[in-house]
Coordinates of C-alpha atoms in Angstrom, one line a residue:
M138 CA 2.4 -13.0 -18.8
A139 CA 3.0 -16.1 -20.8
S140 CA 1.0 -19.0 -22.1
V141 CA 0.9 -21.7 -19.5
D142 CA 0.1 -25.3 -20.1
L143 CA -0.4 -27.8 -17.2
D144 CA 1.6 -30.9 -17.8
R145 CA -0.6 -33.2 -15.6
P146 CA 0.0 -36.8 -14.9
Q147 CA -2.1 -39.2 -17.0
G148 CA -5.7 -39.3 -15.7
L149 CA -5.4 -36.5 -13.2
T150 CA -7.8 -33.6 -13.5
A151 CA -7.3 -30.1 -12.1
S152 CA -9.7 -30.7 -9.2
Q153 CA -8.0 -33.8 -8.2
G154 CA -4.6 -32.2 -7.6
S155 CA -3.2 -32.3 -4.1
T156 CA -0.6 -30.0 -2.5
T157 CA 1.0 -32.8 -0.5
P158 CA 4.6 -33.8 -1.4
A159 CA 3.5 -37.3 -2.4
N160 CA 1.0 -35.9 -4.9
R161 CA 2.1 -32.4 -5.9
P162 CA 0.3 -30.4 -8.5
A163 CA 1.5 -30.7 -12.0
K164 CA 4.4 -28.5 -12.9
L165 CA 4.2 -25.6 -15.4
T166 CA 5.4 -25.6 -19.0
V167 CA 5.8 -22.1 -20.3
E168 CA 5.8 -21.5 -24.1
P169 CA 7.6 -18.4 -25.4
T170 CA 4.9 -15.8 -26.1
F171 CA 6.2 -12.2 -25.9
C172 CA 10.0 -12.2 -26.2
P173 CA 11.1 -13.2 -29.7
T174 CA 12.8 -16.6 -29.7
D175 CA 15.4 -15.4 -32.2
V176 CA 16.8 -12.9 -29.7
A177 CA 19.3 -14.3 -27.2
D178 CA 18.9 -11.7 -24.5
P179 CA 15.5 -10.0 -23.8
F180 CA 17.3 -6.8 -23.0
D181 CA 18.4 -6.7 -26.7
T182 CA 14.8 -6.1 -27.8
V183 CA 15.1 -2.4 -27.1
Q184 CA 17.5 0.4 -28.0
W185 CA 19.3 1.9 -25.0
E186 CA 20.5 5.4 -24.3
V187 CA 22.2 7.3 -21.5
R188 CA 20.1 9.9 -19.8
S189 CA 19.9 12.0 -16.6
A190 CA 16.9 11.8 -14.3
A191 CA 15.8 14.7 -12.1
I192 CA 12.9 15.6 -9.8
K193 CA 12.4 19.3 -9.3
D194 CA 10.1 21.4 -7.0
E195 CA 7.6 24.0 -8.2
N196 CA 10.3 26.6 -8.2
G197 CA 12.8 24.6 -10.3
G198 CA 14.9 23.5 -7.4
V199 CA 16.5 20.1 -7.8
L200 CA 15.1 17.6 -5.3
F201 CA 16.8 14.6 -6.9
E202 CA 19.2 14.0 -9.8
Q203 CA 21.2 11.1 -11.2
T204 CA 23.2 11.3 -14.3
D205 CA 24.5 8.6 -16.8
C206 CA 21.5 6.3 -16.4
E207 CA 20.9 3.6 -19.0
I208 CA 17.3 3.8 -20.1
P209 CA 15.3 2.2 -23.0
A210 CA 15.1 4.8 -25.7
Q211 CA 11.3 4.5 -26.1
W212 CA 10.7 5.4 -22.4
S213 CA 9.4 8.9 -21.7
Q214 CA 11.4 11.3 -19.5
L215 CA 8.6 11.0 -16.9
A216 CA 9.0 7.3 -16.7
T217 CA 12.8 7.8 -16.4
N218 CA 12.5 10.3 -13.6
V219 CA 10.1 8.1 -11.6
V220 CA 11.9 4.8 -12.0
V221 CA 15.4 6.2 -11.3
S222 CA 14.4 8.3 -8.3
K223 CA 12.1 5.8 -6.7
Y224 CA 13.2 2.3 -7.6
F225 CA 16.9 2.3 -8.3
Y226 CA 18.6 0.7 -5.3
G227 CA 21.6 2.2 -3.4
E228 CA 23.1 5.5 -2.3
I229 CA 23.8 7.8 -5.2
H230 CA 27.5 8.2 -6.1
T231 CA 28.4 4.8 -4.6
P232 CA 29.3 1.5 -6.4
Q233 CA 26.1 -0.1 -4.9
R234 CA 23.8 2.3 -6.8
E235 CA 21.9 0.9 -9.7
N236 CA 22.4 2.9 -12.9
S237 CA 20.4 1.0 -15.4
V238 CA 16.8 -0.2 -16.0
R239 CA 18.5 -3.4 -17.1
Q240 CA 19.8 -4.0 -13.5
L241 CA 16.4 -3.2 -11.9
I242 CA 14.3 -5.5 -14.1
H243 CA 16.8 -8.3 -14.0
R244 CA 17.1 -8.1 -10.2
V245 CA 13.3 -8.7 -9.9
S246 CA 12.6 -11.0 -12.8
R247 CA 15.6 -13.3 -12.1
T248 CA 14.7 -13.5 -8.4
I249 CA 11.1 -14.4 -9.0
T250 CA 12.1 -17.0 -11.7
D251 CA 14.7 -18.5 -9.4
W252 CA 12.1 -18.9 -6.6
G253 CA 9.7 -20.6 -9.0
L254 CA 12.5 -23.0 -10.1
E255 CA 13.6 -23.7 -6.5
D256 CA 10.0 -24.4 -5.4
G257 CA 9.4 -26.8 -8.2
Y258 CA 6.8 -24.7 -10.1
F259 CA 8.4 -25.2 -13.6
A260 CA 8.6 -28.5 -15.5
S261 CA 12.2 -27.7 -16.6
V262 CA 14.9 -25.1 -16.5
A263 CA 13.9 -24.2 -20.1
D264 CA 10.4 -23.4 -19.0
A265 CA 11.8 -21.2 -16.2
E266 CA 14.0 -19.4 -18.7
N267 CA 11.0 -18.8 -21.0
F268 CA 9.1 -17.4 -18.0
Y269 CA 12.1 -15.1 -17.2
R270 CA 12.4 -13.9 -20.8
D271 CA 8.7 -13.1 -21.1
L272 CA 8.4 -11.4 -17.7
T273 CA 11.5 -9.3 -18.5
W274 CA 10.1 -8.4 -21.9
L275 CA 6.7 -7.3 -20.5
C276 CA 8.4 -5.0 -17.9
L277 CA 11.0 -3.7 -20.4
H278 CA 8.3 -2.8 -23.0
Q279 CA 6.0 -1.2 -20.3
H280 CA 3.2 -3.7 -20.8
G281 CA 3.2 -4.4 -17.1
S282 CA 4.8 -3.3 -13.9
F283 CA 5.1 -4.5 -10.4
N284 CA 4.0 -2.6 -7.3
S285 CA 6.5 -0.4 -5.4
P286 CA 7.4 -2.9 -2.6
V287 CA 8.5 -5.5 -5.3
W288 CA 10.8 -2.9 -7.0
F289 CA 12.0 -1.7 -3.6
N290 CA 12.8 -5.1 -2.0
V291 CA 12.8 -8.1 -4.3
G292 CA 16.2 -9.3 -5.3
L293 CA 18.3 -7.1 -3.0
F294 CA 19.5 -10.1 -1.1
H295 CA 19.3 -12.7 -3.8
Q296 CA 21.2 -10.7 -6.4
Y297 CA 23.2 -8.2 -4.4
G298 CA 23.5 -9.9 -0.9
V299 CA 21.9 -6.9 0.9
K300 CA 21.2 -7.6 4.5
G301 CA 19.1 -5.8 7.2
A302 CA 18.1 -6.0 10.8
K303 CA 15.5 -8.6 11.9
C304 CA 12.1 -6.9 11.6
N305 CA 9.7 -8.7 9.4
W306 CA 8.0 -12.1 9.3
H307 CA 7.6 -15.0 6.9
W308 CA 5.9 -18.4 6.7
N309 CA 8.2 -21.4 7.2
R310 CA 6.8 -24.3 5.2
E311 CA 9.0 -26.8 7.0
T312 CA 7.9 -25.9 10.5
Q313 CA 4.4 -24.6 9.5
Q314 CA 5.1 -21.6 11.6
V315 CA 5.3 -17.8 11.2
E316 CA 8.9 -16.8 11.9
Q317 CA 11.2 -13.7 11.9
P318 CA 14.1 -14.2 9.5
E319 CA 17.5 -12.9 10.4
N320 CA 17.6 -10.9 7.2
P321 CA 14.3 -9.2 6.1
Y322 CA 15.5 -9.1 2.4
E323 CA 15.8 -12.9 2.3
Y324 CA 12.0 -13.0 2.5
P325 CA 11.2 -9.5 1.1
Q326 CA 7.9 -7.7 1.6
G327 CA 6.2 -7.7 -1.8
S328 CA 2.6 -6.9 -1.0
A329 CA 1.6 -3.3 -1.4
C330 CA -1.7 -3.3 0.5
F331 CA -2.6 -4.3 4.0
I332 CA -5.7 -4.0 6.2
Q333 CA -5.3 -4.0 10.0
A334 CA -7.6 -4.0 13.0
V335 CA -7.2 -2.2 16.3
G336 CA -8.7 -3.0 19.7
D337 CA -10.0 -0.5 22.3
N338 CA -6.9 -0.7 24.6
M339 CA -3.7 1.2 24.8
E340 CA -1.5 -1.8 24.0
D341 CA -3.3 -2.6 20.8
I342 CA -3.5 1.1 19.8
M343 CA 0.3 1.3 20.1
R344 CA 0.8 -2.0 18.4
L345 CA -0.9 -0.6 15.4
A346 CA 1.5 2.3 15.3
T347 CA 4.4 -0.1 15.3
S348 CA 3.1 -2.4 12.6
E349 CA 2.1 0.6 10.4
A350 CA 5.7 2.0 10.7
M351 CA 7.2 -1.4 9.7
L352 CA 4.9 -1.7 6.7
F353 CA 5.8 1.9 5.6
K354 CA 9.5 1.1 6.0
F355 CA 9.3 -1.5 3.2
G356 CA 7.1 0.5 1.0
S357 CA 3.6 -0.8 1.7
G358 CA 0.4 0.9 2.6
T359 CA -2.2 0.1 5.3
G360 CA -5.8 0.8 6.2
T361 CA -7.7 0.6 9.5
D362 CA -11.2 1.3 10.6
L363 CA -11.0 3.2 14.0
S364 CA -14.6 2.7 15.0
T365 CA -13.5 0.1 17.6
I366 CA -11.9 2.8 19.6
R367 CA -14.3 4.4 22.1
S368 CA -15.3 8.0 21.5
S369 CA -14.1 11.0 23.4
K370 CA -17.7 11.4 24.7
E371 CA -17.7 8.1 26.6
K372 CA -16.2 7.1 30.0
L373 CA -13.3 5.0 31.1
S374 CA -13.8 2.2 33.6
G375 CA -11.7 3.9 36.3
G376 CA -13.2 7.3 35.7
G377 CA -12.1 10.1 33.4
K378 CA -12.7 10.5 29.7
P379 CA -11.1 8.5 26.8
S380 CA -9.0 10.4 24.2
G381 CA -11.1 9.2 21.3
P382 CA -9.8 8.0 17.9
L383 CA -8.9 11.5 16.6
S384 CA -6.2 11.9 19.3
F385 CA -4.5 8.7 18.3
M386 CA -4.9 9.7 14.6
R387 CA -2.4 12.4 15.5
V388 CA 0.2 9.8 16.5
Y389 CA -0.5 7.7 13.4
D390 CA -0.3 10.7 11.2
Q391 CA 3.1 11.8 12.5
I392 CA 4.5 8.2 12.1
A393 CA 3.4 8.2 8.5
A394 CA 5.0 11.6 7.9
V395 CA 8.4 10.5 9.4
V396 CA 8.7 7.0 8.0
K397 CA 9.1 7.5 4.3
S398 CA 7.8 4.6 2.3
G399 CA 10.5 2.1 1.3
G400 CA 13.1 4.5 2.7
K401 CA 12.5 6.7 -0.3
T402 CA 11.0 10.2 -0.7
R403 CA 7.7 8.4 -1.5
R404 CA 5.1 9.3 1.1
A405 CA 3.5 6.6 3.2
A406 CA 0.1 5.3 2.0
K407 CA -2.5 5.1 4.7
M408 CA -6.3 4.9 5.1
Q409 CA -8.3 5.6 8.2
S410 CA -12.1 5.2 8.3
L411 CA -14.8 5.7 10.8
K412 CA -18.3 4.3 10.7
V413 CA -21.1 6.9 10.5
W414 CA -22.6 5.7 13.8
H415 CA -19.5 6.6 15.8
P416 CA -20.1 9.5 18.3
D417 CA -16.9 11.3 17.1
I418 CA -18.1 11.2 13.5
L419 CA -18.6 15.0 13.0
E420 CA -15.1 15.8 14.4
F421 CA -13.7 13.1 12.0
I422 CA -15.5 14.6 9.0
E423 CA -14.2 18.1 9.7
C424 CA -10.7 17.3 11.0
K425 CA -8.6 17.6 7.8
W426 CA -10.4 20.7 6.6
K427 CA -9.9 22.5 9.9
E428 CA -6.2 21.7 9.7
E429 CA -6.1 22.7 6.0
Q430 CA -7.4 26.2 7.0
K431 CA -4.4 26.6 9.2
A432 CA -2.1 25.9 6.2
H433 CA -4.0 28.4 4.1
T434 CA -3.4 31.1 6.8
L435 CA 0.3 30.4 6.9
I436 CA 0.5 30.5 3.1
E437 CA -1.5 33.7 2.8
S438 CA 0.9 35.4 5.2
G439 CA 3.5 35.2 2.5
K440 CA 6.1 33.5 4.7
Y441 CA 5.4 29.9 3.6
E442 CA 5.3 28.1 0.3
A443 CA 2.1 26.4 -0.9
N444 CA 4.1 23.3 -1.8
F445 CA 2.5 20.3 -0.1
N446 CA 6.0 19.3 1.0
G447 CA 6.6 22.8 2.4
E448 CA 6.5 23.9 6.0
A449 CA 2.9 25.1 6.0
Y450 CA 1.6 21.6 5.3
S451 CA 4.2 19.7 7.2
S452 CA 3.2 21.7 10.4
I453 CA -0.5 20.7 10.3
L454 CA -2.1 17.4 11.2
F455 CA -4.0 14.6 9.3
Q456 CA -2.1 15.2 6.0
N457 CA -0.6 11.7 5.7
A458 CA -3.8 9.6 5.4
N459 CA -6.9 9.2 3.3
L460 CA -10.0 9.6 5.5
S461 CA -13.3 7.9 4.7
V462 CA -16.7 7.7 6.4
R463 CA -18.3 4.3 6.2
V464 CA -22.0 5.1 5.6
T465 CA -24.9 2.6 5.7
D466 CA -28.1 2.3 3.7
E467 CA -29.9 3.2 6.9
F468 CA -28.0 6.5 7.2
M469 CA -28.7 7.4 3.5
E470 CA -32.4 6.6 3.9
T471 CA -32.5 8.8 7.0
V472 CA -31.0 11.6 4.9
E473 CA -33.7 11.1 2.2
R474 CA -36.6 11.4 4.6
G475 CA -35.0 14.3 6.5
G476 CA -34.6 12.5 9.8
K477 CA -32.2 12.7 12.7
W478 CA -29.2 10.3 13.0
A479 CA -28.4 8.9 16.4
T480 CA -24.8 7.8 17.1
R481 CA -24.1 5.1 19.6
F482 CA -21.3 4.6 22.2
V483 CA -18.7 2.0 21.2
V484 CA -18.6 0.1 24.5
S485 CA -22.1 0.3 25.9
S486 CA -24.1 0.9 22.7
D487 CA -26.0 3.6 24.5
D488 CA -27.2 6.6 22.5
G489 CA -24.5 9.1 21.6
P490 CA -25.0 12.6 20.1
T491 CA -27.8 13.0 17.6
Y492 CA -27.4 15.0 14.3
E493 CA -29.5 15.9 11.4
A494 CA -28.5 13.2 8.9
S495 CA -28.5 15.8 6.1
H496 CA -26.1 18.0 8.0
L497 CA -23.6 15.2 8.4
L498 CA -23.8 14.4 4.7
K499 CA -23.5 18.0 3.7
R500 CA -20.4 18.4 5.9
M501 CA -18.9 15.4 4.2
A502 CA -19.5 17.0 0.8
E503 CA -18.3 20.5 1.9
C504 CA -15.1 19.2 3.5
A505 CA -14.3 16.9 0.6
W506 CA -14.8 19.9 -1.8
H507 CA -12.3 22.0 0.2
C508 CA -9.6 19.4 0.8
G509 CA -10.5 16.1 -0.8
D510 CA -11.5 14.3 2.4
P511 CA -13.4 12.5 3.7
G512 CA -14.3 10.0 1.1
V513 CA -17.3 7.7 1.5
Q514 CA -17.4 3.9 1.7
Y515 CA -20.8 2.3 1.4
D516 CA -20.6 -0.2 4.2
T517 CA -23.9 -1.9 3.6
T518 CA -23.2 -2.4 -0.1
I519 CA -19.7 -3.6 0.5
N520 CA -20.9 -6.3 2.9
R521 CA -23.8 -7.2 0.7
W522 CA -21.4 -7.9 -2.1
H523 CA -19.0 -9.7 0.2
T524 CA -17.9 -12.9 -1.6
C525 CA -16.7 -14.6 1.6
P526 CA -19.2 -13.6 4.3
N527 CA -18.5 -16.5 6.5
S528 CA -15.0 -15.2 7.1
G529 CA -16.5 -12.1 8.9
R530 CA -17.8 -8.7 7.9
I531 CA -15.7 -6.2 6.0
N532 CA -14.9 -3.2 8.2
A533 CA -12.0 -1.5 6.4
S534 CA -10.0 -1.2 3.2
N535 CA -6.5 -0.5 1.9
P536 CA -5.5 3.1 1.3
C537 CA -6.9 3.2 -2.3
S538 CA -10.1 1.4 -1.3
E539 CA -10.0 -1.2 -4.0
Y540 CA -9.1 -4.0 -1.6
M541 CA -11.5 -4.9 1.2
F542 CA -10.0 -8.1 2.6

């Protein structure tokens, strides 16, 4: 982002720094690196032009359109369409609506810089300004970009005074407590990826539904491994049979469908995984492909469009999450030797249904070929490569599977 030098007190090494107020870490000096120093305003380093931005469906119907947008001349029309439709704040045709990339980047870069200055990160105001100029230049010239929650949320309160209902949480450094702010945009949600756990009880299963909805509301994605939920083949303590994870996946799927990410037309990002030893593993492997076949039937009738936003796909289940099976080395070795794979009950660890291991792997491949899911996560390898094993095993990932904890 920028060249950073640590202006340390005499005789203090990096390892000796302390975060206590009496002995705070050295502040940052930021030398100008990207934005030319002979240009007064970083936004003057590009040529600007006025364009329209539009998103259309496969039939040419307009799903979104905004005219008279100020865009850097070197930006592609695709970049224009995406940024204007997804990241510009405000209702179209109102004074609150952003109409320039200049506004968007300034809103975020200025807020982040001001936070750094207020929290004492920079050695001087001049260093903070160098940081702002370089950060703005990098975004403006498309050398880097923030994640969606940052563009959605950061700066709305600090630059525009936007307020919302109490619904998120932040860390209060004064009280050393997690608290709910009165205005969620004062402490905006800037993280894109979350990983959550769920317990085998109704209260926690419903808590997960609520927390997922609130993460989607502000533009973030979340992943959960559902292997902790007892299977549909087990028993409840008071008699009867449990619903199993797939039944609750229906609820989670509909929440993700309804709560558009960041309040935009962007779909929610969600990952659900199941370990290969879970008794409901075959149903999990096949669930999305079975639903997909229903959509194919509706489309082939000629009454419904094949568009994934159309009624055929919106009427079926399991379309709003990535699904992955967490396989182990033991399972893959069982496939290699042509053996049988025994599942086990979640609560009692008694034996569950037994399958030909090769059949399970083949069904994973067939269903993924048909509809893209399930993916595979190599549970043994992931935990073998765990860099912080004392913090506990890795059981789940974010929706894109590049974050494990």
